[in-house]
Short mmCIF file of C-alpha atoms in Angstrom, two decimals:
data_model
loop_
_atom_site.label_atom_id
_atom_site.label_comp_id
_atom_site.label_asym_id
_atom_site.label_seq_id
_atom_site.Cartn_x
_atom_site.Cartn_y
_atom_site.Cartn_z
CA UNK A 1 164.34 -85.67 -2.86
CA UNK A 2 163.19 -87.74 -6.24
CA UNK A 3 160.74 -87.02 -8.92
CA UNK A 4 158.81 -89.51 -7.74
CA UNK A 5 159.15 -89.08 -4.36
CA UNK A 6 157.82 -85.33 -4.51
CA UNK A 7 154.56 -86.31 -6.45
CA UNK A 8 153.97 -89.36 -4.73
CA UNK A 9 153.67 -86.76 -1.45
CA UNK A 10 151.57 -84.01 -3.21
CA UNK A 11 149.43 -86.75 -5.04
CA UNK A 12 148.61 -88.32 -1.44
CA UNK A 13 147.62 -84.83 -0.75
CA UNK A 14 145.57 -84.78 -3.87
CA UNK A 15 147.36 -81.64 -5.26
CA UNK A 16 149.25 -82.55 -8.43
CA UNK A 17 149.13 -84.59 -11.64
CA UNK A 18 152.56 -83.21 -12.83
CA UNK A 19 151.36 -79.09 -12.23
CA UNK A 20 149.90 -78.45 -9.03
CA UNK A 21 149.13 -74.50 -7.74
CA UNK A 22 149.45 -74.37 -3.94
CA UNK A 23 149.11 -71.45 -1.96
CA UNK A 24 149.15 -69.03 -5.31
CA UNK A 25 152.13 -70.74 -6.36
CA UNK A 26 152.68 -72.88 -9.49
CA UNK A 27 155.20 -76.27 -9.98
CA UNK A 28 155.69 -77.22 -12.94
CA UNK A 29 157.57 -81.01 -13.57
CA UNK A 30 159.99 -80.16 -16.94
CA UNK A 31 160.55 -83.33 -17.95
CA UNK A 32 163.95 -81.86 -19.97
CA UNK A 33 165.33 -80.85 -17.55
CA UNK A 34 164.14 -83.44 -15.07
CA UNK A 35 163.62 -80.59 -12.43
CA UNK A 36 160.43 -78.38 -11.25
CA UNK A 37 159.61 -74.27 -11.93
CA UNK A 38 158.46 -72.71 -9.27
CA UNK A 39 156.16 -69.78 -10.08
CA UNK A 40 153.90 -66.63 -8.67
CA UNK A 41 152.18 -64.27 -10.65
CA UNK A 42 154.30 -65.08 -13.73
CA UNK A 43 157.48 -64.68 -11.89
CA UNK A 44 160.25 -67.27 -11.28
CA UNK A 45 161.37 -67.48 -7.54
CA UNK A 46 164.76 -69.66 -8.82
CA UNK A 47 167.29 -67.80 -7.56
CA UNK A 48 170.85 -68.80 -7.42
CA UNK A 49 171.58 -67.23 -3.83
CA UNK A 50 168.81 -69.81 -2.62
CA UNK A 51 170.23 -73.04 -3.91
CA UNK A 52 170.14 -74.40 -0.24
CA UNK A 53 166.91 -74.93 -0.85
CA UNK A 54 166.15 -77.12 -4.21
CA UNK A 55 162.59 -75.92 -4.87
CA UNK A 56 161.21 -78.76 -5.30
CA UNK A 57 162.33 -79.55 -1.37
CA UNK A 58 160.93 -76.47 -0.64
CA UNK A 59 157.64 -76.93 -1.71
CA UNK A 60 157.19 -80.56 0.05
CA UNK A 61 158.89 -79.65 3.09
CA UNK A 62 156.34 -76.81 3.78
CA UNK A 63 153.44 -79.43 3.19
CA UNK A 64 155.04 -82.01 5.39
CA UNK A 65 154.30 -79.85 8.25
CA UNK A 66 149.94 -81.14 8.50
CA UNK A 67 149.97 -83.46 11.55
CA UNK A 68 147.05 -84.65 13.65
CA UNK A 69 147.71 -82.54 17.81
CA UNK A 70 148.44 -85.03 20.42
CA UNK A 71 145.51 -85.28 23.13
CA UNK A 72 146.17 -83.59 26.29
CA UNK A 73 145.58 -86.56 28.14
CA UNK A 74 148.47 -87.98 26.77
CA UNK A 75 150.67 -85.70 28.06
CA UNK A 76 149.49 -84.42 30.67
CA UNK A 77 151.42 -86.87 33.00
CA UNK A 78 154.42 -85.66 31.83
CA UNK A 79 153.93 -82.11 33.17
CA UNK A 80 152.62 -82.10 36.86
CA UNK A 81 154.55 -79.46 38.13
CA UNK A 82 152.86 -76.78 36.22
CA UNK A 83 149.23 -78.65 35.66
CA UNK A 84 148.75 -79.18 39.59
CA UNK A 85 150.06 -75.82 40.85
CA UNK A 86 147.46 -73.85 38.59
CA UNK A 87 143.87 -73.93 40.44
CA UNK A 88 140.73 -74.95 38.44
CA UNK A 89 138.83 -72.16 38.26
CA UNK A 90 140.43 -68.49 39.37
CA UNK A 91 138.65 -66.10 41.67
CA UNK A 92 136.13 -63.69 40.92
CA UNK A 93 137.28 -61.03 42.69
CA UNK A 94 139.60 -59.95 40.17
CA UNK A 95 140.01 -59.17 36.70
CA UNK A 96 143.17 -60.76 36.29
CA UNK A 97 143.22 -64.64 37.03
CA UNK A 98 144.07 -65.06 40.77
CA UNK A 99 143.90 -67.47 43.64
CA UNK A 100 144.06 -68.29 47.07
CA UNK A 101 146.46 -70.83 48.70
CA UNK A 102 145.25 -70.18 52.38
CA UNK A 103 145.35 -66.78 53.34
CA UNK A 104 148.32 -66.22 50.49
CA UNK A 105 146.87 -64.87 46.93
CA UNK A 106 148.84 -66.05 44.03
CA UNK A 107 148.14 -64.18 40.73
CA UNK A 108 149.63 -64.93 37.06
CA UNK A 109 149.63 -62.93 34.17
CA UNK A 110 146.29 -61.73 32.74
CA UNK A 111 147.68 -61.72 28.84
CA UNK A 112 150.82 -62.73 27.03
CA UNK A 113 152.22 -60.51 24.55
CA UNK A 114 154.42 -62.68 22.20
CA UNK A 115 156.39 -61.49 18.76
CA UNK A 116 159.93 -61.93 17.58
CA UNK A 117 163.13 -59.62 18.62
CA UNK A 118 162.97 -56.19 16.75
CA UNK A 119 158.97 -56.48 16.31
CA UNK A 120 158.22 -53.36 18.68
CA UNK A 121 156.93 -55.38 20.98
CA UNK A 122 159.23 -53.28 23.92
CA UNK A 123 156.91 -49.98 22.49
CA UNK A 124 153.79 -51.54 22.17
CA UNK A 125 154.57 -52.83 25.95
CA UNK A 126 155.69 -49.27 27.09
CA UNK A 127 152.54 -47.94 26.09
CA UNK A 128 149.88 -50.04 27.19
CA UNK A 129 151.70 -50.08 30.80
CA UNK A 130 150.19 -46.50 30.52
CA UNK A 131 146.84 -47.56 30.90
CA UNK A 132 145.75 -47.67 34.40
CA UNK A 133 144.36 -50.96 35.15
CA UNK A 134 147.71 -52.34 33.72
CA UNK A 135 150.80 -52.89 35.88
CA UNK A 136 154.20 -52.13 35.34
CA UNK A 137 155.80 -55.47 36.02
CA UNK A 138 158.96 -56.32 34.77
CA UNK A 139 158.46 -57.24 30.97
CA UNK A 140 160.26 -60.32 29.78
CA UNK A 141 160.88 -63.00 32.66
CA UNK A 142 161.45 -65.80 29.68
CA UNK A 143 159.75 -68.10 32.33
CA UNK A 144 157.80 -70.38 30.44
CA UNK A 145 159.92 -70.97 27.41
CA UNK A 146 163.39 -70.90 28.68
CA UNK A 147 163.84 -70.60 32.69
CA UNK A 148 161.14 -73.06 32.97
CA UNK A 149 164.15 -75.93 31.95
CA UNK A 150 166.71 -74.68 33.74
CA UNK A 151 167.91 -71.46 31.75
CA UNK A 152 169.42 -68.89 34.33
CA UNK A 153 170.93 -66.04 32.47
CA UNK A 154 169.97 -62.65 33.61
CA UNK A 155 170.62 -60.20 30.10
CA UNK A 156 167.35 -58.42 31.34
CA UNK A 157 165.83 -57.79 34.70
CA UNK A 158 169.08 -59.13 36.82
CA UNK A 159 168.51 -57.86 40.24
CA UNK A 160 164.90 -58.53 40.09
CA UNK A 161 165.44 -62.07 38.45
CA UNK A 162 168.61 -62.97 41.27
CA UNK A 163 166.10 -61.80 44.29
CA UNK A 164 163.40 -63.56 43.29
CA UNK A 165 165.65 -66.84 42.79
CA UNK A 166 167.24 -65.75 46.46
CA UNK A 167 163.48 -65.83 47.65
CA UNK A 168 162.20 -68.68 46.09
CA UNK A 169 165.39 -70.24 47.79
CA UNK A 170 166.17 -72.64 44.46
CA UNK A 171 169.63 -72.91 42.63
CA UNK A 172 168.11 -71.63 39.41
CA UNK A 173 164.25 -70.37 38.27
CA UNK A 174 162.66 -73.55 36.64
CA UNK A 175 159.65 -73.89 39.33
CA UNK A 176 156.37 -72.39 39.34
CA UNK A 177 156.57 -70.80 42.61
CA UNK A 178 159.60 -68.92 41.11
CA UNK A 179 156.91 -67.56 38.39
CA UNK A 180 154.60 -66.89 41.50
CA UNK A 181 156.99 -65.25 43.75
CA UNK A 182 158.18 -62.66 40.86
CA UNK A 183 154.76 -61.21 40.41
CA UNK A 184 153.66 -61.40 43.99
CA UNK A 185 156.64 -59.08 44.21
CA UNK A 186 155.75 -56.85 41.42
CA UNK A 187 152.07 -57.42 41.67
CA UNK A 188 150.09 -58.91 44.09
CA UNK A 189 149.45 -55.74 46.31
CA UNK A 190 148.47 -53.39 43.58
CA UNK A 191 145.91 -56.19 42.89
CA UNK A 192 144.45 -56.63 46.30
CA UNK A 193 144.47 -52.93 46.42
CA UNK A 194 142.58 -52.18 43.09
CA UNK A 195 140.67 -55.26 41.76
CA UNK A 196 140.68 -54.40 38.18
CA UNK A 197 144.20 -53.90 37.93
CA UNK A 198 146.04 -56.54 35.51
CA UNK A 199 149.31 -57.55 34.06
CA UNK A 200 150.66 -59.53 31.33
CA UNK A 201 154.10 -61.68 30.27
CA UNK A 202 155.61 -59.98 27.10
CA UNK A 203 158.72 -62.47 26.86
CA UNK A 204 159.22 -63.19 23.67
CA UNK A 205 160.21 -66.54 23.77
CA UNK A 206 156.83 -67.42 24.70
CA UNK A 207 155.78 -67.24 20.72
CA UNK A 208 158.35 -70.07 19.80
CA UNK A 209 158.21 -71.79 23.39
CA UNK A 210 157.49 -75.89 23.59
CA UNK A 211 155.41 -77.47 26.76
CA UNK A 212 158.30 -79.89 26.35
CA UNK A 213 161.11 -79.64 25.06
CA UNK A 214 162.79 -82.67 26.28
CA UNK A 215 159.55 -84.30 24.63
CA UNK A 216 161.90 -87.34 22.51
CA UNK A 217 162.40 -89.46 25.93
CA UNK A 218 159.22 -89.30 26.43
CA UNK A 219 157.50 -89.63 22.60
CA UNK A 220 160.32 -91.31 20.49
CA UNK A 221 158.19 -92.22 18.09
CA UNK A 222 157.17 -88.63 17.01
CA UNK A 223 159.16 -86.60 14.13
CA UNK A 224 158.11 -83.36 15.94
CA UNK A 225 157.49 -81.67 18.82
CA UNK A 226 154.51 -83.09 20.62
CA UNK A 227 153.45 -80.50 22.96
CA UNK A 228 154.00 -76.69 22.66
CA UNK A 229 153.13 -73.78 25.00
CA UNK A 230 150.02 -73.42 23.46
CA UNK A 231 148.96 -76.38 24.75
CA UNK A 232 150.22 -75.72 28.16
CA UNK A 233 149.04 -72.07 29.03
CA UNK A 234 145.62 -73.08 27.72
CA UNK A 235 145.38 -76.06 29.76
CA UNK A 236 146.03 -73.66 32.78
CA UNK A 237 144.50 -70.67 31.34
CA UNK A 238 141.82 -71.26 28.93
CA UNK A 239 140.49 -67.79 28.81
CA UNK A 240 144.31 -65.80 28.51
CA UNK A 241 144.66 -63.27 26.34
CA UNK A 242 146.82 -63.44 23.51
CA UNK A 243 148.43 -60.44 21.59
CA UNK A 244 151.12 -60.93 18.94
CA UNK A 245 153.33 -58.50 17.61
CA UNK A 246 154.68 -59.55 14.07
CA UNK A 247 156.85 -57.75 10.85
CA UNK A 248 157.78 -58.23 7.78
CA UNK A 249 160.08 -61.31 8.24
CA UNK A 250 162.55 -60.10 5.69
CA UNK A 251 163.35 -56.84 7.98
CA UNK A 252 163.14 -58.55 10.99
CA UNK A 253 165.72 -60.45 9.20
CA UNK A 254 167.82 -57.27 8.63
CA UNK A 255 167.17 -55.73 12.07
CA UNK A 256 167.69 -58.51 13.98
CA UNK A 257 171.44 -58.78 12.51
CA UNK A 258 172.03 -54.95 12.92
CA UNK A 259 171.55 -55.05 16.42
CA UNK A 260 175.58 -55.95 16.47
CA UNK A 261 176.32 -53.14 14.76
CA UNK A 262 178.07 -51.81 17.84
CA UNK A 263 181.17 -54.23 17.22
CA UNK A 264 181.58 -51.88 13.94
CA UNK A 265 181.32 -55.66 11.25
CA UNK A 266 178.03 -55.36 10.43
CA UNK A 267 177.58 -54.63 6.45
CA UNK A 268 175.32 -55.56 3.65
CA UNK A 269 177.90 -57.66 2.32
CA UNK A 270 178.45 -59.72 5.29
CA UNK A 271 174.61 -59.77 6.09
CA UNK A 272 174.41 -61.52 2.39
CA UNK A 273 177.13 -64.17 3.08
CA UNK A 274 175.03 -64.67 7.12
CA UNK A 275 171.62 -65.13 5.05
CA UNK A 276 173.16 -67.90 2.98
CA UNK A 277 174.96 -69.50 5.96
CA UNK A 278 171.22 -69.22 7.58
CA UNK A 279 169.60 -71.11 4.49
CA UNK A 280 172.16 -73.66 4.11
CA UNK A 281 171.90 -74.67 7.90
CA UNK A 282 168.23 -74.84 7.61
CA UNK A 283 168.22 -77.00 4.52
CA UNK A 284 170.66 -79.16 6.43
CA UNK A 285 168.50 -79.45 9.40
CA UNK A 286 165.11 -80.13 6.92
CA UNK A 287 167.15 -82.77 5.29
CA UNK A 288 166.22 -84.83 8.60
CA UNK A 289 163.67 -83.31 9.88
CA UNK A 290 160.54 -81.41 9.03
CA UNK A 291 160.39 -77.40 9.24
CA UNK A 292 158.45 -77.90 12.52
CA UNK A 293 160.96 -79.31 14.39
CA UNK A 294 163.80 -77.50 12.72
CA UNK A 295 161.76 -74.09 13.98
CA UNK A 296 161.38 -75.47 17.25
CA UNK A 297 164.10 -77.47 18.13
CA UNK A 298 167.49 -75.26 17.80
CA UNK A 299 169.59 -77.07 19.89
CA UNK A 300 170.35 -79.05 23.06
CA UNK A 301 168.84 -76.24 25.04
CA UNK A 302 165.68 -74.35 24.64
CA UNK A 303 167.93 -70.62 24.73
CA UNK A 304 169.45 -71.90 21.55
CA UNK A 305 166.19 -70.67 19.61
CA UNK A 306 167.10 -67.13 20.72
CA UNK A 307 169.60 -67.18 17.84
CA UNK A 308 167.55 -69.35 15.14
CA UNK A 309 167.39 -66.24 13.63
CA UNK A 310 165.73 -67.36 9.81
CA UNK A 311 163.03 -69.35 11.30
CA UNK A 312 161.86 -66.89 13.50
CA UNK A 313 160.28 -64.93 10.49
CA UNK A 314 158.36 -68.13 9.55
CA UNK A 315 155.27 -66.84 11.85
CA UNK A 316 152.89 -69.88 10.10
CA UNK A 317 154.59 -72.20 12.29
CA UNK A 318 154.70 -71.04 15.67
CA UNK A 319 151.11 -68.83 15.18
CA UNK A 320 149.33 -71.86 13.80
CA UNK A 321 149.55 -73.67 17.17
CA UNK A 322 148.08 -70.91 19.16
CA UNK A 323 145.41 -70.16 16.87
CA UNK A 324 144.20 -73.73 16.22
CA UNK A 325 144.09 -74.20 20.74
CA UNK A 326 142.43 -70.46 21.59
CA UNK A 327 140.93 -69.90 18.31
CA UNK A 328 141.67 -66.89 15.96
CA UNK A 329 138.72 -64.96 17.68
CA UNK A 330 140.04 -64.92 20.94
CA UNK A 331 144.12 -63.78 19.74
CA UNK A 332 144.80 -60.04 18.75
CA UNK A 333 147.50 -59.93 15.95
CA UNK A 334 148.89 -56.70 15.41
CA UNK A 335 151.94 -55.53 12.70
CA UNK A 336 154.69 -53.25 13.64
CA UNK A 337 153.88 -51.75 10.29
CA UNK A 338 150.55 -50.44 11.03
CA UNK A 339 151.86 -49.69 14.45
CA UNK A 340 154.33 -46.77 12.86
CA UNK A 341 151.18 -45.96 10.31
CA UNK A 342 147.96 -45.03 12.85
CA UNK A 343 149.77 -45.91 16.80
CA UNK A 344 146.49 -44.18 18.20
CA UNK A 345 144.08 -46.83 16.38
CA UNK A 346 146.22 -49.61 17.06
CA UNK A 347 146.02 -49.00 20.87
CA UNK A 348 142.74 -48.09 20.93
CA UNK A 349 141.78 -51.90 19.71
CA UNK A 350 144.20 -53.12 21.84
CA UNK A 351 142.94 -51.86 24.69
CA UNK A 352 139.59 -52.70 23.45
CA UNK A 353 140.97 -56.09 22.63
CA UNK A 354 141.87 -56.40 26.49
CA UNK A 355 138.62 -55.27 27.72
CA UNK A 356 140.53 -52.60 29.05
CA UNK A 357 138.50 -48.99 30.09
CA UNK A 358 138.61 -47.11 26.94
CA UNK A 359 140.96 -43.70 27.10
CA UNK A 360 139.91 -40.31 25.95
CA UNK A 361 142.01 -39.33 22.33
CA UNK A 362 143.71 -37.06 24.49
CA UNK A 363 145.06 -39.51 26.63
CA UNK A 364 145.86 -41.53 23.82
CA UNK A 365 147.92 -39.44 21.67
CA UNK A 366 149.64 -38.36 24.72
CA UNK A 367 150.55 -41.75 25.50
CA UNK A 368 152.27 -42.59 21.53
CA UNK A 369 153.54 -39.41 21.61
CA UNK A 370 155.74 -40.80 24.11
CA UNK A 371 159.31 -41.56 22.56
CA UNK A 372 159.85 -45.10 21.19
CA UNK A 373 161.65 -47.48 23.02
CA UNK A 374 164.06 -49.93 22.17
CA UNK A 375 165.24 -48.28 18.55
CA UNK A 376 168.90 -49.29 17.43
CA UNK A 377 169.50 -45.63 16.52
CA UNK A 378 173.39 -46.45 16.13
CA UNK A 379 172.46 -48.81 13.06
CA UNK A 380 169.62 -46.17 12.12
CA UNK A 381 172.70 -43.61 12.07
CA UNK A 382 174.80 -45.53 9.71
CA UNK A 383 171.93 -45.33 7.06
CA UNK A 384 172.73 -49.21 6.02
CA UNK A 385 170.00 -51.09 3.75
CA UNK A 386 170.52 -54.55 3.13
CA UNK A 387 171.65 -55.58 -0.48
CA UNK A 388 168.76 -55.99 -3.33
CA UNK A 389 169.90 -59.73 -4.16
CA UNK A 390 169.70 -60.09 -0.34
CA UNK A 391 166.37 -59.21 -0.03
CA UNK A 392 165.38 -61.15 -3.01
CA UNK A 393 166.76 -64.36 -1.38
CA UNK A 394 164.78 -63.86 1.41
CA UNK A 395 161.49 -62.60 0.04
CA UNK A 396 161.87 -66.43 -2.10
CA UNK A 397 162.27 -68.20 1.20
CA UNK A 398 159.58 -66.22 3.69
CA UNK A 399 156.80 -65.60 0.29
CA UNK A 400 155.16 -69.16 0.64
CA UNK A 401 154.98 -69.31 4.34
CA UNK A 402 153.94 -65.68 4.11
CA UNK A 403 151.08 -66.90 1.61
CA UNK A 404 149.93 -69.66 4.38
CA UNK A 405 150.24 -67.28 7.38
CA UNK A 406 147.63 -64.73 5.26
CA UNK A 407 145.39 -67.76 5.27
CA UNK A 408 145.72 -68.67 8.93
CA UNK A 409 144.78 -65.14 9.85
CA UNK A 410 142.18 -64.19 7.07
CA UNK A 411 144.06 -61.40 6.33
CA UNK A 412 146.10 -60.75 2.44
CA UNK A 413 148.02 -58.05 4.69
CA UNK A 414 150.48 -60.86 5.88
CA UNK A 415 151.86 -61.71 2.89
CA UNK A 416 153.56 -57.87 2.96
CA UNK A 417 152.82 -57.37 -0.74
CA UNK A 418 155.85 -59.84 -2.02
#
């Protein structure tokens, strides 16, 4: 990207003469050089392991992501399957959202939990599913954002996932009455039975998941995705609650590539040489496109994102269209951070959060005292920490998204202090 090309974009934005400051950052055009500083707090973020990324790249790919949202109305065609199953208003009979088709009651989930792999989102999940009113169903169907087009892997829940497609009497899980079926099997009873009882969707997926994801046919004319799950679970659900589950990007980072550790090649060096391979294929990919649709769009298939392991740290992106369709107020954001710090307090407003019976302290601390669950204790064993340069490189890359995720949530906290 030009000189000229670069200002031209922040000048339209009315940012820059030749030094703009965005988002507590300063560029700098050095005409001697004929190439821009990038700086924070005094401190240069060139860095040599991050030369995927020429800075000043960086800096207008991140503000090439404003866009006006697409109307529902313009979509909505495109989806009947899911917009003409869900019923206008639910019953009042229950907490969580229910309905009657005939004599049959069909419930879906009261909240969705969403977060990124190695967030704690399986402890969080183990215990709320304390609580009472909440139900044990099975946590991560992946419904919405990946069986919902056709995926039918089973690396979680198999015999539950293989009766329910047996049931539903389908070759794989993509229709709604396949969402229906699994919680009237997990569910529907204990609801009947005890009105206030409710359960949620943790799948993770759901945070990065797209309405459409086979949206180009459709909207050629678009440079990004059109329509994300957002969209679609508040057109069906306008009153679900949201809870997200987010980390430090840079561990999740480092976490997220430990959990092969069990194949005995995981290593700081290699991580290093994966982190650059994961900046160079996402400067490839935002030499086309914008960072939206590289975040969203990993491949021909929407499981490919399970793996699109750099931009799943870049929580602006896939937050930012939740927040702006239910509206900060009504989402509960929680860190794994402050989860390890003060467990007690963060359930406690969770709960809250849920409008949820509050629990005696007793009950509480009995419940986080619990052990935690999903903790790769092999790589914990081998006492690995990734490389300093490494983290570095990835503190440059994840600080100015970091900087506009802070601002999307009102809260410094997210920038994790780099």
């Amino acid at each position: 990207m030009t000189k000229s090309l670069v200002i031209a974009r922040l000048k339209y934005l009315g940012l820059i003469s030749l030094t703009v400051t965005f988002v507590a950052y300063t560029v700098i055009w050095d005409e001697s050089t004929s190439s821009f500083t990038f700086k924070e707090d005094g401190r240069s973020a060139n860095n040599p392991l991050i030369s995927a990324f020429r800075i000043e790249d960086h800096l207008a790919n991140i503000l090439s992501v404003k866009r006006n949202r697409m109307p529902k109305a313009k979509w909505k065609p495109y989806l009947p399957e899911v917009l003409e199953r869900f019923p206008a208003e639910f019953s009042n009979e229950f907490r969580n959202p229910c309905w009657y088709e005939g004599a049959e009651l069909q419930c879906v989930p009261y909240f969705y939990q969403l977060g990124a792999c190695k967030c704690g989102t399986t402890d969080v999940w183990d215990k709320l599913i304390q609580h009472p009113d909440v139900l044990p169903v099975a946590k991560e169907p992946h419904w919405w954002a990946l069986r919902r087009f056709g995926y039918t892997d089973t690396p979680i829940h198999r015999d539950l996932v293989l009766e329910i497609r047996n049931k539903t009497g389908q070759q794989d899980d993509s229709s709604v009455q396949w969402y229906l079926n699994l919680y009237r099997q997990q569910a529907v009873k204990q609801i009947q039975q005890t009105p206030t009882n409710i359960f949620g969707d943790a799948s993770i997926t759901n945070l990065w998941g797209l309405g459409m994801y086979y949206w180009e046919e459709h909207f050629p004319n678009e440079t990004s995705p059109p329509v994300f799950l957002s969209d679609l679970i508040h057109a069906v659900q306008p009153k679900a609650k949201i809870v997200v589950i987010l980390r430090d990007p840079v561990d999740l980072l480092w976490t997220s590539y430990m959990i092969g550790i069990k194949n005995g090649d995981r290593t700081p060096e290699k991580f290093e040489i994966g982190t650059k391979k994961y900046l160079k294929e996402a400067a490839n990919c935002e030499s086309v496109h914008n960072p939206l649709y590289c975040a969203f769009m990993c491949g021909p298939e929407p499981h490919y994102c399970l793996g699109n392991k750099i931009y799943q740290g870049i929580f602006y992106l896939y937050l930012r269209e939740w927040v702006e369709v239910f509206g900060l107020e009504n989402i509960h954001v929680m860190r794994l951070e402050d989860w390890k710090e003060d467990p007690i307090g963060e359930l406690e407003g969770l709960i809250k959060y849920l409008e949820l019976a509050p629990l005696p302290h007793q009950q509480l601390a009995s419940i986080v005292g619990l052990a935690r669950k999903n903790v790769n204790k092999e790589a914990k064993s081998k006492n690995m920490t990734m490389l300093p340069s490494t983290r570095r490189t990835a503190q440059d890359f994840y600080r100015p998204w970091n900087k506009l995720l802070a601002g999307l949530l009102k809260d410094q906290k997210y920038t994790w202090s780099y």
